[in-house]
Amino acid sequence: MPLVDWVLHPTEVWAAFWYFMRNAPPDEKTVKLQVSSDMKRCYDFLEMTSRSFAAVIQELNPRLRDGICLFYLILRGLDTIGKDMRGMTC
C-alpha cells in the first residue's frame, strides 16, 4: 500500500525525491564528516544503533551534531541497561 499512500500525499513524493537527490548514503556521510577518529567511531555506533536517527543527526548544524550524537548514544546505553535490569529478579 505504500504506492497508494504516495499517490494520496504527492508532497511526500517530492520531498523524498529531493532528499535522495541532495543527500549522500549514510556510509558516505561518515567519511565526509570532518571529525576526529573517536567521533567517527561514535557515528559508526550511531548508524549501527539506529539508521533513521543517524540520518537526522548527521543533517544537524555541525556545532550541535557531535553533542547530540554522544547524548543519544549515552541515553540508548542507559535505556538498554535499564531494560536488562528490569528482567533480573533477586
XYZ file of N, CA and C in Angstrom:
270
model
N 0.787 -1.203 0.000
C 0.000 0.000 0.000
C 0.840 1.284 0.000
N 2.191 1.212 0.052
C 2.966 2.457 0.050
C 2.704 3.305 -1.187
N 2.470 2.659 -2.333
C 2.215 3.420 -3.552
C 0.926 4.223 -3.424
N -0.083 3.637 -2.812
C -1.358 4.330 -2.610
C -1.147 5.531 -1.672
N -0.356 5.334 -0.618
C -0.072 6.440 0.302
C 0.629 7.581 -0.410
N 1.572 7.253 -1.304
C 2.292 8.307 -2.024
C 1.377 9.035 -3.008
N 0.443 8.303 -3.608
C -0.494 8.941 -4.525
C -1.391 9.910 -3.761
N -1.767 9.534 -2.540
C -2.629 10.392 -1.739
C -1.879 11.581 -1.138
N -0.555 11.491 -1.064
C 0.269 12.557 -0.483
C 1.411 12.904 -1.440
N 1.122 13.612 -2.545
C 2.158 13.881 -3.548
C 3.296 14.761 -3.030
N 3.060 15.550 -2.004
C 4.148 16.377 -1.476
C 5.230 15.521 -0.829
N 4.857 14.346 -0.299
C 5.850 13.445 0.282
C 6.739 12.845 -0.793
N 6.182 12.582 -1.975
C 6.991 12.067 -3.086
C 8.024 13.107 -3.469
N 7.607 14.360 -3.569
C 8.505 15.445 -3.927
C 9.599 15.617 -2.860
N 9.232 15.576 -1.604
C 10.210 15.715 -0.527
C 11.187 14.535 -0.535
N 10.704 13.331 -0.756
C 11.584 12.158 -0.808
C 12.544 12.252 -1.988
N 12.049 12.713 -3.122
C 12.912 12.888 -4.295
C 14.061 13.845 -3.992
N 13.755 14.996 -3.412
C 14.802 15.976 -3.119
C 15.723 15.510 -2.003
N 15.203 14.751 -1.066
C 16.063 14.213 -0.007
C 17.108 13.278 -0.605
N 16.683 12.358 -1.464
C 17.621 11.398 -2.047
C 18.559 12.053 -3.054
N 18.122 13.098 -3.718
C 18.998 13.787 -4.666
C 20.059 14.618 -3.946
N 19.715 15.142 -2.801
C 20.598 16.064 -2.079
C 21.539 15.356 -1.122
N 21.167 14.227 -0.581
C 21.920 13.598 0.497
C 22.689 12.381 0.022
N 23.837 12.187 0.642
C 24.666 11.011 0.372
C 24.173 9.845 1.221
N 24.470 8.622 0.815
C 24.132 7.471 1.660
C 24.850 7.563 3.012
N 24.324 6.931 4.055
C 24.922 7.051 5.393
C 26.403 6.682 5.448
N 26.836 5.673 4.687
C 28.246 5.295 4.713
C 29.134 6.420 4.199
N 28.675 7.123 3.168
C 29.456 8.228 2.623
C 29.448 9.428 3.558
N 28.366 9.616 4.301
C 28.291 10.757 5.213
C 29.337 10.652 6.311
N 29.537 9.467 6.850
C 30.522 9.295 7.910
C 31.913 9.659 7.400
N 32.207 9.308 6.173
C 33.505 9.630 5.596
C 33.625 11.136 5.386
N 32.539 11.799 4.990
C 32.575 13.225 4.696
C 32.613 14.095 5.946
N 32.195 13.568 7.086
C 32.196 14.372 8.299
C 33.622 14.745 8.671
N 33.821 16.000 8.998
C 35.140 16.479 9.393
C 35.258 16.395 10.904
N 35.476 15.188 11.408
C 35.553 14.953 12.849
C 36.758 14.070 13.155
N 37.077 13.970 14.428
C 38.195 13.139 14.857
C 37.873 11.662 14.664
N 38.888 10.832 14.789
C 38.666 9.395 14.622
C 37.756 8.836 15.721
N 37.831 9.428 16.932
C 36.938 8.983 18.007
C 35.483 9.281 17.675
N 35.228 10.467 17.137
C 33.849 10.818 16.790
C 33.372 10.005 15.589
N 34.266 9.670 14.662
C 33.850 8.808 13.551
C 33.389 7.456 14.087
N 34.063 6.967 15.120
C 33.658 5.708 15.754
C 32.271 5.858 16.388
N 32.015 7.009 17.008
C 30.686 7.262 17.588
C 29.618 7.270 16.500
N 29.921 7.894 15.354
C 28.948 7.909 14.258
C 28.745 6.509 13.682
N 29.784 5.683 13.696
C 29.612 4.286 13.274
C 28.664 3.553 14.223
N 28.859 3.759 15.540
C 27.946 3.151 16.519
C 26.526 3.678 16.330
N 26.407 4.962 16.044
C 25.082 5.555 15.827
C 24.381 4.899 14.648
N 25.096 4.674 13.558
C 24.485 4.027 12.393
C 24.125 2.582 12.667
N 24.916 1.899 13.503
C 24.574 0.521 13.868
C 23.359 0.487 14.799
N 23.189 1.529 15.616
C 22.102 1.578 16.584
C 20.784 1.957 15.927
N 20.812 3.013 15.126
C 19.573 3.492 14.509
C 19.906 4.287 13.256
N 19.656 3.679 12.102
C 19.969 4.382 10.855
C 19.074 5.594 10.644
N 17.832 5.515 11.119
C 16.936 6.663 10.915
C 17.397 7.867 11.737
N 17.777 7.659 13.000
C 18.283 8.766 13.798
C 19.640 9.229 13.289
N 20.452 8.308 12.782
C 21.762 8.686 12.252
C 21.608 9.665 11.095
N 20.654 9.413 10.218
C 20.437 10.311 9.083
C 20.013 11.693 9.556
N 19.148 11.746 10.549
C 18.674 13.037 11.058
C 19.789 13.777 11.792
N 20.516 13.084 12.642
C 21.573 13.724 13.425
C 22.673 14.247 12.518
N 23.012 13.526 11.464
C 24.067 13.975 10.570
C 23.666 15.177 9.737
N 22.391 15.500 9.695
C 21.928 16.688 8.974
C 21.959 17.944 9.846
N 22.209 17.787 11.129
C 22.189 18.927 12.045
C 23.372 19.864 11.824
N 23.247 21.050 12.401
C 24.324 22.024 12.389
C 25.567 21.395 13.022
N 26.751 21.580 12.433
C 27.961 20.942 12.976
C 28.246 21.273 14.441
N 27.823 22.436 14.908
C 28.066 22.778 16.316
C 27.221 21.934 17.256
N 26.082 21.445 16.798
C 25.182 20.634 17.624
C 25.370 19.138 17.414
N 25.810 18.767 16.238
C 25.802 17.371 15.797
C 26.562 16.431 16.729
N 27.801 16.763 17.090
C 28.611 15.854 17.907
C 28.004 15.650 19.297
N 27.552 16.730 19.928
C 26.957 16.628 21.252
C 25.693 15.798 21.253
N 24.854 15.995 20.262
C 23.601 15.244 20.191
C 23.880 13.774 19.887
N 24.892 13.510 19.065
C 25.278 12.118 18.779
C 25.696 11.411 20.068
N 26.575 12.034 20.826
C 27.024 11.433 22.084
C 25.883 11.274 23.079
N 25.048 12.305 23.205
C 23.920 12.267 24.131
C 22.975 11.128 23.767
N 22.690 10.960 22.467
C 21.793 9.894 22.026
C 22.382 8.517 22.359
N 23.686 8.328 22.082
C 24.311 7.038 22.368
C 24.321 6.725 23.861
N 24.588 7.732 24.686
C 24.586 7.528 26.137
C 23.191 7.138 26.621
N 22.170 7.850 26.143
C 20.804 7.527 26.566
C 20.368 6.153 26.077
N 20.772 5.773 24.861
C 20.436 4.428 24.378
C 21.100 3.361 25.235
N 22.358 3.609 25.635
C 23.045 2.664 26.501
C 22.366 2.534 27.849
N 21.984 3.668 28.437
C 21.294 3.640 29.730
C 19.940 2.954 29.616
N 19.240 3.182 28.513
C 17.948 2.533 28.296
C 18.119 1.016 28.200
N 19.156 0.581 27.511
C 19.419 -0.851 27.379
C 19.737 -1.475 28.739
N 20.559 -0.790 29.525
C 20.882 -1.288 30.871
C 19.623 -1.350 31.727
N 18.791 -0.319 31.657
C 17.545 -0.298 32.429
C 16.624 -1.441 32.066
N 16.530 -1.740 30.783
C 15.668 -2.856 30.346
C 16.229 -4.177 30.826
N 17.546 -4.317 30.799
C 18.162 -5.556 31.286
C 17.947 -5.724 32.777
N 18.004 -4.638 33.530
C 17.851 -4.699 34.974
C 16.419 -5.070 35.370
N 15.427 -4.652 34.584
C 14.035 -4.960 34.902
C 13.766 -6.451 34.792
N 14.505 -7.116 33.926
C 14.300 -8.558 33.730
C 14.926 -9.400 34.822
N 15.808 -8.807 35.620
C 16.504 -9.564 36.670
C 15.658 -9.606 37.933
N 15.651 -10.742 38.577
C 14.974 -10.858 39.881
C 15.986 -11.300 40.911
N 15.889 -10.723 42.091
C 16.848 -11.063 43.166
C 16.201 -11.938 44.202
